[in-house]
Amino acid sequence: MSKESEMGSNSHHNQEAALEPADSTLWFRSYLHGGTSSLISTLTTVITFPLYKTVFRQQLDSTLVREAVAQLLREGPVKLYRGVAPPLLMRSLNGTFLFGFQDTFLQQLSLWDTSPVPRSALPALAGLGAGVLEAVLFTPFERVQNVLQNSKNDTSLPTLRSILRKLASKPLASGYYTAFLPILVRNALGSSLYFGLKDPMSETLRACGCSPLASSFIAGVLNSMVISLPLYPLSVLVANMQAQVDGGGGGVKSSWQRLWAARQHKLVLLYRGGSLVIFRSCITWGITTAIYDQLKRHSRTSG
């Protein structure tokens, strides 16, 4: 058998193996591996949180980097990490459920005898379902995080407990689930693209001579870049909709119109801070993907 045909056979075998029904132990491992990889990658969240907070201020006020940094310096080091708890908790739980739900959906979809969707597209379809559940579970975390990071709330809502009480007193649509629709669209599309592209990218890189670990890391980086660029405006919209507890209001359409007018109808201003977000996301998802795939490979060989 030639090298090319052997590689094609192995790729087909790996794809079929990924779609085979798993027993309860293998089903549980995807949750464990996802949680472990995300927990380890939270180190990058801690390190890059000041960077993330700088970007948040740019998303909120459309300021330059130096202006956002000066604003954080004036507030002092004590408040620099205000709002870090929700993303740390969210990041750890996010990987557990995102990878776990996607694998669970994939196993169920693979049981269909006849499906209108090609088998090669099932990982992306399962990722879409996982992204929907991710939005339902984690929108409240993102809401609390954005309120905490907005310095305009420091006086009226000085503690996490005060924020939780305030949000709980409101209807879900204007409380914990503010901006749910754009988060749903962003997460569902992002997860679908991630799981649809991850393995094909990794296989292509391995075919070019990259090691399994390097190919997973690079695939995670490239995947994140492909996803972050078109979906970044949704993150800006979410940040502006969720940053205030009182005031603002309105639906997605009116919020977008206010945001677009505030950015002077210029796409370049809407993407202000986008390069920092994409850089941070690329590093985080590169590490997460590499660790998850490595754990999955080790589990298969040891099992």
mmCIF file of C-alpha atoms in Angstrom:
data_model
loop_
_atom_site.group_PDB
_atom_site.id
_atom_site.type_symbol
_atom_site.label_atom_id
_atom_site.label_comp_id
_atom_site.label_asym_id
_atom_site.label_seq_id
_atom_site.Cartn_x
_atom_site.Cartn_y
_atom_site.Cartn_z
ATOM 1 C CA MET A 1 0.000 0.000 0.000
ATOM 2 C CA SER A 2 1.368 3.438 -0.921
ATOM 3 C CA LYS A 3 1.960 6.105 1.732
ATOM 4 C CA GLU A 4 -0.801 8.291 0.271
ATOM 5 C CA SER A 5 -3.414 5.524 0.267
ATOM 6 C CA GLU A 6 -2.369 4.443 3.765
ATOM 7 C CA MET A 7 -2.823 7.997 5.057
ATOM 8 C CA GLY A 8 -6.229 8.174 3.403
ATOM 9 C CA SER A 9 -7.220 4.862 4.943
ATOM 10 C CA ASN A 10 -6.061 5.985 8.404
ATOM 11 C CA SER A 11 -7.934 9.285 8.065
ATOM 12 C CA HIS A 12 -11.117 7.448 7.068
ATOM 13 C CA HIS A 13 -10.664 4.997 9.931
ATOM 14 C CA ASN A 14 -10.159 7.820 12.451
ATOM 15 C CA GLN A 15 -13.254 9.614 11.209
ATOM 16 C CA GLU A 16 -15.367 6.469 11.448
ATOM 17 C CA ALA A 17 -13.964 5.701 14.888
ATOM 18 C CA ALA A 18 -14.896 9.165 16.086
ATOM 19 C CA LEU A 19 -18.476 8.563 14.998
ATOM 20 C CA GLU A 20 -18.861 5.115 16.541
ATOM 21 C CA PRO A 21 -21.137 4.851 19.577
ATOM 22 C CA ALA A 22 -19.168 4.871 22.832
ATOM 23 C CA ASP A 23 -19.848 3.172 26.123
ATOM 24 C CA SER A 24 -20.557 5.191 29.253
ATOM 25 C CA THR A 25 -16.875 5.353 30.232
ATOM 26 C CA LEU A 26 -15.780 6.815 26.895
ATOM 27 C CA TRP A 27 -18.780 9.156 26.967
ATOM 28 C CA PHE A 28 -17.646 10.494 30.352
ATOM 29 C CA ARG A 29 -14.045 10.964 29.206
ATOM 30 C CA SER A 30 -14.941 13.714 26.747
ATOM 31 C CA TYR A 31 -16.326 15.789 29.643
ATOM 32 C CA LEU A 32 -13.242 15.019 31.744
ATOM 33 C CA HIS A 33 -10.793 15.835 28.961
ATOM 34 C CA GLY A 34 -12.621 19.041 28.052
ATOM 35 C CA GLY A 35 -12.662 20.196 31.671
ATOM 36 C CA THR A 36 -9.000 19.317 32.215
ATOM 37 C CA SER A 37 -7.793 21.100 29.082
ATOM 38 C CA SER A 38 -9.810 24.209 29.902
ATOM 39 C CA LEU A 39 -8.717 24.190 33.546
ATOM 40 C CA ILE A 40 -5.065 24.145 32.505
ATOM 41 C CA SER A 41 -5.636 26.880 29.947
ATOM 42 C CA THR A 42 -7.187 29.127 32.615
ATOM 43 C CA LEU A 43 -3.596 30.085 33.419
ATOM 44 C CA THR A 44 -3.652 32.122 30.220
ATOM 45 C CA THR A 45 -6.904 33.732 31.409
ATOM 46 C CA VAL A 46 -5.201 34.939 34.588
ATOM 47 C CA ILE A 47 -2.123 36.178 32.733
ATOM 48 C CA THR A 48 -4.038 37.913 29.950
ATOM 49 C CA PHE A 49 -6.962 39.260 32.008
ATOM 50 C CA PRO A 50 -5.552 42.836 32.090
ATOM 51 C CA LEU A 51 -5.318 42.555 28.298
ATOM 52 C CA TYR A 52 -8.931 41.366 28.124
ATOM 53 C CA LYS A 53 -10.067 44.178 30.399
ATOM 54 C CA THR A 54 -8.287 46.696 28.186
ATOM 55 C CA VAL A 55 -10.158 45.328 25.186
ATOM 56 C CA PHE A 56 -13.463 45.463 27.095
ATOM 57 C CA ARG A 57 -12.975 49.174 27.757
ATOM 58 C CA GLN A 58 -12.246 49.685 24.060
ATOM 59 C CA GLN A 59 -15.426 47.793 23.156
ATOM 60 C CA LEU A 60 -17.438 49.880 25.591
ATOM 61 C CA ASP A 61 -16.037 53.365 24.951
ATOM 62 C CA SER A 62 -14.286 52.995 21.572
ATOM 63 C CA THR A 63 -11.047 54.305 23.084
ATOM 64 C CA LEU A 64 -7.496 53.832 21.868
ATOM 65 C CA VAL A 65 -5.282 51.274 23.616
ATOM 66 C CA ARG A 66 -3.255 53.916 25.434
ATOM 67 C CA GLU A 67 -6.449 55.607 26.672
ATOM 68 C CA ALA A 68 -7.871 52.321 27.966
ATOM 69 C CA VAL A 69 -4.576 51.459 29.682
ATOM 70 C CA ALA A 70 -4.408 54.943 31.262
ATOM 71 C CA GLN A 71 -7.952 54.461 32.541
ATOM 72 C CA LEU A 72 -7.013 51.153 34.207
ATOM 73 C CA LEU A 73 -3.862 52.674 35.703
ATOM 74 C CA ARG A 74 -5.888 55.485 37.254
ATOM 75 C CA GLU A 75 -8.193 52.940 38.875
ATOM 76 C CA GLY A 76 -5.181 51.226 40.441
ATOM 77 C CA PRO A 77 -3.962 47.601 40.799
ATOM 78 C CA VAL A 78 -6.656 46.687 43.346
ATOM 79 C CA LYS A 79 -9.397 47.003 40.724
ATOM 80 C CA LEU A 80 -7.325 45.582 37.872
ATOM 81 C CA TYR A 81 -8.593 42.043 38.492
ATOM 82 C CA ARG A 82 -12.154 43.036 39.399
ATOM 83 C CA GLY A 83 -14.309 40.701 37.312
ATOM 84 C CA VAL A 84 -11.767 37.882 36.900
ATOM 85 C CA ALA A 85 -13.768 35.309 38.917
ATOM 86 C CA PRO A 86 -16.624 34.775 36.402
ATOM 87 C CA PRO A 87 -14.338 34.129 33.390
ATOM 88 C CA LEU A 88 -12.166 31.752 35.454
ATOM 89 C CA LEU A 89 -15.174 29.740 36.554
ATOM 90 C CA MET A 90 -16.804 30.019 33.149
ATOM 91 C CA ARG A 91 -13.641 28.931 31.338
ATOM 92 C CA SER A 92 -13.246 25.796 33.482
ATOM 93 C CA LEU A 93 -16.897 24.762 33.169
ATOM 94 C CA ASN A 94 -17.124 25.860 29.545
ATOM 95 C CA GLY A 95 -14.620 23.301 28.281
ATOM 96 C CA THR A 96 -16.237 20.533 30.308
ATOM 97 C CA PHE A 97 -19.679 21.086 28.834
ATOM 98 C CA LEU A 98 -18.694 22.269 25.351
ATOM 99 C CA PHE A 99 -16.516 19.249 24.523
ATOM 100 C CA GLY A 100 -18.756 16.893 26.479
ATOM 101 C CA PHE A 101 -22.019 18.038 24.893
ATOM 102 C CA GLN A 102 -20.498 18.002 21.419
ATOM 103 C CA ASP A 103 -19.252 14.447 21.844
ATOM 104 C CA THR A 104 -22.609 13.353 23.293
ATOM 105 C CA PHE A 105 -24.519 14.887 20.370
ATOM 106 C CA LEU A 106 -22.038 13.373 17.914
ATOM 107 C CA GLN A 107 -22.534 9.887 19.346
ATOM 108 C CA GLN A 108 -26.307 10.244 19.082
ATOM 109 C CA LEU A 109 -26.183 11.630 15.541
ATOM 110 C CA SER A 110 -23.926 8.770 14.458
ATOM 111 C CA LEU A 111 -26.658 6.287 15.388
ATOM 112 C CA TRP A 112 -28.946 7.590 12.648
ATOM 113 C CA ASP A 113 -29.253 4.987 9.889
ATOM 114 C CA THR A 114 -30.334 7.589 7.364
ATOM 115 C CA SER A 115 -29.410 11.229 7.722
ATOM 116 C CA PRO A 116 -29.837 14.189 5.344
ATOM 117 C CA VAL A 117 -26.513 15.496 6.663
ATOM 118 C CA PRO A 118 -23.240 13.980 5.358
ATOM 119 C CA ARG A 119 -21.308 12.112 8.062
ATOM 120 C CA SER A 120 -18.364 14.450 7.567
ATOM 121 C CA ALA A 121 -20.622 17.348 8.637
ATOM 122 C CA LEU A 122 -21.871 15.662 11.829
ATOM 123 C CA PRO A 123 -19.102 17.134 14.071
ATOM 124 C CA ALA A 124 -20.137 20.642 12.977
ATOM 125 C CA LEU A 125 -23.824 19.859 13.558
ATOM 126 C CA ALA A 126 -23.040 18.464 17.011
ATOM 127 C CA GLY A 127 -20.974 21.596 17.692
ATOM 128 C CA LEU A 128 -23.972 23.739 16.778
ATOM 129 C CA GLY A 129 -26.079 21.951 19.394
ATOM 130 C CA ALA A 130 -23.314 22.259 21.984
ATOM 131 C CA GLY A 131 -23.033 25.983 21.273
ATOM 132 C CA VAL A 132 -26.753 26.475 21.878
ATOM 133 C CA LEU A 133 -26.543 24.763 25.276
ATOM 134 C CA GLU A 134 -23.372 26.710 26.050
ATOM 135 C CA ALA A 135 -25.237 29.979 25.484
ATOM 136 C CA VAL A 136 -28.094 28.901 27.751
ATOM 137 C CA LEU A 137 -25.739 27.893 30.567
ATOM 138 C CA PHE A 138 -23.125 30.641 30.412
ATOM 139 C CA THR A 139 -24.927 33.846 29.422
ATOM 140 C CA PRO A 140 -25.434 34.709 33.149
ATOM 141 C CA PHE A 141 -21.676 34.349 33.757
ATOM 142 C CA GLU A 142 -20.873 36.692 30.883
ATOM 143 C CA ARG A 143 -23.502 39.153 32.115
ATOM 144 C CA VAL A 144 -21.980 39.309 35.619
ATOM 145 C CA GLN A 145 -18.470 39.568 34.185
ATOM 146 C CA ASN A 146 -19.354 42.544 31.967
ATOM 147 C CA VAL A 147 -21.114 44.378 34.816
ATOM 148 C CA LEU A 148 -18.069 43.836 37.053
ATOM 149 C CA GLN A 149 -15.638 45.139 34.440
ATOM 150 C CA ASN A 150 -17.558 48.360 33.842
ATOM 151 C CA SER A 151 -16.039 50.941 36.213
ATOM 152 C CA LYS A 152 -19.267 52.985 36.047
ATOM 153 C CA ASN A 153 -20.880 50.334 38.258
ATOM 154 C CA ASP A 154 -18.227 50.457 41.001
ATOM 155 C CA THR A 155 -20.111 52.929 43.190
ATOM 156 C CA SER A 156 -23.677 51.636 42.881
ATOM 157 C CA LEU A 157 -22.693 47.958 42.740
ATOM 158 C CA PRO A 158 -19.430 47.617 44.670
ATOM 159 C CA THR A 159 -19.516 43.856 45.338
ATOM 160 C CA LEU A 160 -20.314 40.658 43.470
ATOM 161 C CA ARG A 161 -23.162 39.966 45.897
ATOM 162 C CA SER A 162 -24.777 43.333 45.188
ATOM 163 C CA ILE A 163 -24.614 42.650 41.445
ATOM 164 C CA LEU A 164 -26.156 39.193 41.823
ATOM 165 C CA ARG A 165 -29.002 40.595 43.932
ATOM 166 C CA LYS A 166 -29.648 43.412 41.467
ATOM 167 C CA LEU A 167 -29.751 41.089 38.449
ATOM 168 C CA ALA A 168 -31.950 38.582 40.281
ATOM 169 C CA SER A 169 -34.515 41.323 40.959
ATOM 170 C CA LYS A 170 -34.998 41.891 37.231
ATOM 171 C CA PRO A 171 -36.800 39.808 34.603
ATOM 172 C CA LEU A 172 -34.491 37.297 32.923
ATOM 173 C CA ALA A 173 -34.461 39.170 29.608
ATOM 174 C CA SER A 174 -33.163 42.370 31.253
ATOM 175 C CA GLY A 175 -31.288 40.638 34.079
ATOM 176 C CA TYR A 176 -29.100 37.573 33.763
ATOM 177 C CA TYR A 177 -30.072 36.883 30.142
ATOM 178 C CA THR A 178 -29.522 40.318 28.647
ATOM 179 C CA ALA A 179 -28.083 39.968 25.101
ATOM 180 C CA PHE A 180 -28.972 36.267 24.969
ATOM 181 C CA LEU A 181 -29.812 36.311 21.241
ATOM 182 C CA PRO A 182 -26.436 37.639 19.992
ATOM 183 C CA ILE A 183 -24.643 35.297 22.414
ATOM 184 C CA LEU A 184 -26.687 32.379 21.070
ATOM 185 C CA VAL A 185 -25.798 33.228 17.471
ATOM 186 C CA ARG A 186 -22.123 33.805 18.300
ATOM 187 C CA ASN A 187 -21.679 30.632 20.361
ATOM 188 C CA ALA A 188 -23.671 28.351 18.058
ATOM 189 C CA LEU A 189 -21.835 29.486 14.917
ATOM 190 C CA GLY A 190 -18.461 29.562 16.668
ATOM 191 C CA SER A 191 -18.805 26.052 18.103
ATOM 192 C CA SER A 192 -20.059 24.666 14.807
ATOM 193 C CA LEU A 193 -17.076 26.117 12.937
ATOM 194 C CA TYR A 194 -14.622 24.998 15.618
ATOM 195 C CA PHE A 195 -15.653 21.352 15.664
ATOM 196 C CA GLY A 196 -16.238 21.244 11.933
ATOM 197 C CA LEU A 197 -12.751 22.532 11.109
ATOM 198 C CA LYS A 198 -10.631 21.209 14.006
ATOM 199 C CA ASP A 199 -9.998 17.637 12.869
ATOM 200 C CA PRO A 200 -9.651 18.368 9.121
ATOM 201 C CA MET A 201 -7.107 21.093 9.925
ATOM 202 C CA SER A 202 -5.159 18.803 12.264
ATOM 203 C CA GLU A 203 -5.113 15.957 9.727
ATOM 204 C CA THR A 204 -3.899 18.295 6.981
ATOM 205 C CA LEU A 205 -1.078 19.596 9.205
ATOM 206 C CA ARG A 206 -0.050 16.064 10.209
ATOM 207 C CA ALA A 207 0.022 15.109 6.527
ATOM 208 C CA CYS A 208 2.450 18.012 6.022
ATOM 209 C CA GLY A 209 4.798 16.564 8.657
ATOM 210 C CA CYS A 210 3.720 18.317 11.858
ATOM 211 C CA SER A 211 3.705 16.340 15.088
ATOM 212 C CA PRO A 212 0.275 15.518 16.573
ATOM 213 C CA LEU A 213 0.756 18.037 19.407
ATOM 214 C CA ALA A 214 1.939 20.823 17.091
ATOM 215 C CA SER A 215 -0.818 20.144 14.565
ATOM 216 C CA SER A 216 -3.491 20.361 17.278
ATOM 217 C CA PHE A 217 -2.065 23.631 18.628
ATOM 218 C CA ILE A 218 -1.784 25.236 15.193
ATOM 219 C CA ALA A 219 -5.279 24.010 14.258
ATOM 220 C CA GLY A 220 -6.651 25.608 17.433
ATOM 221 C CA VAL A 221 -4.891 28.887 16.657
ATOM 222 C CA LEU A 222 -6.037 29.003 13.025
ATOM 223 C CA ASN A 223 -9.541 27.908 13.961
ATOM 224 C CA SER A 224 -9.828 30.661 16.541
ATOM 225 C CA MET A 225 -8.664 33.244 14.023
ATOM 226 C CA VAL A 226 -11.222 32.110 11.436
ATOM 227 C CA ILE A 227 -14.019 32.263 14.035
ATOM 228 C CA SER A 228 -13.038 35.450 15.858
ATOM 229 C CA LEU A 229 -12.734 37.738 12.837
ATOM 230 C CA PRO A 230 -16.340 37.584 11.554
ATOM 231 C CA LEU A 231 -17.951 37.128 14.990
ATOM 232 C CA TYR A 232 -16.073 39.887 16.838
ATOM 233 C CA PRO A 233 -18.790 42.561 16.245
ATOM 234 C CA LEU A 234 -21.255 40.330 18.121
ATOM 235 C CA SER A 235 -18.930 40.349 21.139
ATOM 236 C CA VAL A 236 -18.787 44.157 21.001
ATOM 237 C CA LEU A 237 -22.584 44.283 20.864
ATOM 238 C CA VAL A 238 -22.867 41.904 23.828
ATOM 239 C CA ALA A 239 -20.387 43.929 25.910
ATOM 240 C CA ASN A 240 -22.343 47.129 25.311
ATOM 241 C CA MET A 241 -25.718 45.520 26.015
ATOM 242 C CA GLN A 242 -24.565 43.813 29.225
ATOM 243 C CA ALA A 243 -22.243 46.400 30.790
ATOM 244 C CA GLN A 244 -25.020 48.429 32.442
ATOM 245 C CA VAL A 245 -27.628 47.148 34.848
ATOM 246 C CA ASP A 246 -29.908 50.171 34.576
ATOM 247 C CA GLY A 247 -30.426 52.331 31.525
ATOM 248 C CA GLY A 248 -29.708 51.470 27.931
ATOM 249 C CA GLY A 249 -32.257 48.749 27.403
ATOM 250 C CA GLY A 250 -33.971 48.051 24.137
ATOM 251 C CA GLY A 251 -33.734 45.023 21.913
ATOM 252 C CA VAL A 252 -30.906 43.768 19.758
ATOM 253 C CA LYS A 253 -31.868 45.969 16.789
ATOM 254 C CA SER A 254 -31.995 49.233 18.739
ATOM 255 C CA SER A 255 -28.814 48.346 20.646
ATOM 256 C CA TRP A 256 -27.006 47.652 17.382
ATOM 257 C CA GLN A 257 -28.235 50.941 15.897
ATOM 258 C CA ARG A 258 -26.930 52.877 18.935
ATOM 259 C CA LEU A 259 -23.606 51.042 18.784
ATOM 260 C CA TRP A 260 -23.207 51.607 15.042
ATOM 261 C CA ALA A 261 -23.989 55.313 15.451
ATOM 262 C CA ALA A 262 -21.542 55.590 18.376
ATOM 263 C CA ARG A 263 -18.845 54.089 16.131
ATOM 264 C CA GLN A 264 -19.609 56.757 13.506
ATOM 265 C CA HIS A 265 -20.779 54.063 11.053
ATOM 266 C CA LYS A 266 -17.168 52.921 10.604
ATOM 267 C CA LEU A 267 -16.222 49.241 10.665
ATOM 268 C CA VAL A 268 -12.663 50.061 11.724
ATOM 269 C CA LEU A 269 -13.953 51.651 14.942
ATOM 270 C CA LEU A 270 -16.192 48.660 15.580
ATOM 271 C CA TYR A 271 -13.108 46.421 15.412
ATOM 272 C CA ARG A 272 -11.111 48.603 17.805
ATOM 273 C CA GLY A 273 -9.390 46.215 20.211
ATOM 274 C CA GLY A 274 -10.149 43.264 17.951
ATOM 275 C CA SER A 275 -6.505 42.384 17.353
ATOM 276 C CA LEU A 276 -5.939 41.909 21.094
ATOM 277 C CA VAL A 277 -9.040 39.718 21.423
ATOM 278 C CA ILE A 278 -8.015 37.552 18.483
ATOM 279 C CA PHE A 279 -4.457 37.174 19.837
ATOM 280 C CA ARG A 280 -5.712 36.158 23.275
ATOM 281 C CA SER A 281 -8.289 33.782 21.811
ATOM 282 C CA CYS A 282 -5.752 32.161 19.489
ATOM 283 C CA ILE A 283 -3.344 31.386 22.337
ATOM 284 C CA THR A 284 -6.080 30.101 24.647
ATOM 285 C CA TRP A 285 -7.755 27.870 22.066
ATOM 286 C CA GLY A 286 -4.428 26.658 20.706
ATOM 287 C CA ILE A 287 -3.464 25.429 24.177
ATOM 288 C CA THR A 288 -6.933 24.016 24.900
ATOM 289 C CA THR A 289 -7.084 22.121 21.605
ATOM 290 C CA ALA A 290 -3.583 20.720 21.993
ATOM 291 C CA ILE A 291 -4.240 19.482 25.542
ATOM 292 C CA TYR A 292 -7.668 18.052 24.704
ATOM 293 C CA ASP A 293 -6.438 16.157 21.634
ATOM 294 C CA GLN A 294 -3.390 14.875 23.540
ATOM 295 C CA LEU A 295 -5.589 13.581 26.375
ATOM 296 C CA LYS A 296 -7.919 11.969 23.856
ATOM 297 C CA ARG A 297 -5.037 10.239 22.037
ATOM 298 C CA HIS A 298 -3.574 9.007 25.337
ATOM 299 C CA SER A 299 -6.985 7.705 26.405
ATOM 300 C CA ARG A 300 -7.347 5.727 23.170
ATOM 301 C CA THR A 301 -3.899 4.161 23.378
ATOM 302 C CA SER A 302 -4.221 3.292 27.069
ATOM 303 C CA GLY A 303 -7.753 1.977 26.596
#
